[in-house]
Amino acid sequence: MFKLSAEGEKEVKKELARYEARESAIIPSLFVAQKENGGHVSPEVIRELSKVMDIPESRINEVFKFYTMFNQKPVGKYHVQVCTTISCALVGGRELANHICKELGVGLDEVTPDGRYTVSRVECLGACGYAPMMQVNDDYHEHLTPESAMNILRGMK
Amino acid sequence: MAETKMLSEFYHLDEYQTLAGYKSHGGYATLKKAFGMEPKAIIEEVKASGLRGRGGAGFPTGMKWGFLPNNGEPRYLLCNADEGEPGTFKDRLMMERAPHQLIEGMIISGYAVGSKKGYIYIRGEYMKSIRILEKALKEAYDNGYLGKNIQGSGVDFDLDLYRGAGAYICGEETGMISSLEGKKGQPKLKPPFPAVQGYLRKPTIVNNVETLAAVTYIVKDGAQAYRKFGTEKSAGTKLFSLSGNVNKPGNYEVPLGYPLKDLIQIEGGGIKGGKKLKAVIPGGSSAPVLNAEEVEKANLDYESLAGLGSMLGSGAVIVIDDSQCMVDMLGVLMHFYHHESCGQCTPCREGTGWLNKIVHSILEGRGRLQDIDLLIKVADNMKGKTICALSDAAALPVLSFVTKFRDEFEFFVREGRSKVKGTSHAEMHH
């Protein structure tokens, strides 16, 4: 059973009052709940949000499923998102994603056995001039080489 | 020729991120002048400046503002900071280096269009920009630049941030409005245009970050001064995001009409690794690709690129060298559009899926010669048939890639390997 923390619930209530339409709080509240649930949104999370927000589950679900930043499956502590769209693809973005998977011994979108990493290929993140790049949780890492990317990932506490 | 820094003059200074630093370089000084003008006069000035939307569509900004109903109905000003067009990373630079420049542009634009409430809709991945903007918004509120009675002028303007959650389509203005309303980011039928019926069915103006920032300079120095930059029909300066196979990728501000080859050679330091230029996508991934011969003739303005059958778009210049396989690159692009189609219009939802499948069947060695014409046929059937421009944006690269680099497609079909790389697709990216 998932339950929002007291702070989480307070944040959701704040978002509900922040915009002209209550429904505008669905996206920010999903971010809050996903974080509290360890990185992904489960049916229990939707149920809890529906209860706290007084918005039907189906309404929250359709928003949840539409946006790529909401994870439908569990992810590792570090969600490594490697851009493989055109500007990155021109300078080795796809090779970088393959290299990281190989080094960590996982397939795309899987979680490493120690629970630390999930590697995903994602579409353009707006770092095209600093390619290749990866986003790890909230942070961008740019101008990467296969070696520098692995150093960054292995150095994460 | 060289860079002309109007917007980006102080981007190298860290202090420009702060209210005090921004003010010490003339920031917020234009508010007084703006509030002394009639809102209509500002709209006229922006019309006279020739400013066109810098997000991609290039629609004249003053004309867009002019579509608002002439009544006292509440209206919203929405800043499009959902930068998602592949190749584009200029709005991020602007928000990270000069958050107050955007805020000042929005206050002035809000005053001009009669809006008392604005939102900056920013893509969810831009956490660094979000943190910087949040700090700047707080500074602006604390110092009386936002909220009620701005600097004692009697003008009210509230500004808030809304974080997207990962969807290219939310950069389309009606998709953005749907998203801000807490829905799937699906575009809406036009008309009614947002200026008449937008956010919560109220009149809404949606402008790109760079467009709003430019308004301050137009009000400050006047339309005629702004028109000194650029060409007669493409006025002003623009930030171009240069990426791909060049020595010095990055954002460069140049006057519109700047030669494309100069941007690549002078600002970009030429093609990396002694290779040759093969092609350039001049305006973000939705713009038709130019071959090397066309690049020689192209200028970075709306008319020159339209004359070559492409477009200025968001100003994202993606440079492709002669070691790249165009079939492979089209595969990358089609994966993107298929992934990002919102799914509500059949020609786009199905069309992007088929384009992606057909290109990948060629890449995987299962292509037939007739598939090349099938690509063209499917793409042709996707143009002008949907609610928004994403369908066309997927079709245009296909038509230009296949037409201009047909030999590479035919070779791949016949040999099951890349004409350029000499290998199969699987071997290309082991």
mmCIF file with all atom_site columns, C-alpha atoms in Angstrom, chain B residues 164 246 261 270 327 385:
data_model
loop_
_atom_site.group_PDB
_atom_site.id
_atom_site.type_symbol
_atom_site.label_atom_id
_atom_site.label_alt_id
_atom_site.label_comp_id
_atom_site.label_asym_id
_atom_site.label_entity_id
_atom_site.label_seq_id
_atom_site.pdbx_PDB_ins_code
_atom_site.Cartn_x
_atom_site.Cartn_y
_atom_site.Cartn_z
_atom_site.occupancy
_atom_site.B_iso_or_equiv
_atom_site.pdbx_formal_charge
_atom_site.auth_seq_id
_atom_site.auth_comp_id
_atom_site.auth_asym_id
_atom_site.auth_atom_id
_atom_site.pdbx_PDB_model_num
ATOM 1 C CA . GLY B 1 164 ? 5.974  19.594 -18.168 1.00 0.00 ? 164 GLY B CA 1
ATOM 2 C CA . VAL B 1 246 ? 31.352 20.498 -36.277 1.00 0.00 ? 246 VAL B CA 1
ATOM 3 C CA . LYS B 1 261 ? 28.133 28.268 -44.469 1.00 0.00 ? 261 LYS B CA 1
ATOM 4 C CA . GLY B 1 270 ? 34.223 23.824 -39.735 1.00 0.00 ? 270 GLY B CA 1
ATOM 5 C CA . VAL B 1 327 ? 19.296 5.878  -44.167 1.00 0.00 ? 327 VAL B CA 1
ATOM 6 C CA . LYS B 1 385 ? -4.428 16.089 -42.877 1.00 0.00 ? 385 LYS B CA 1
#
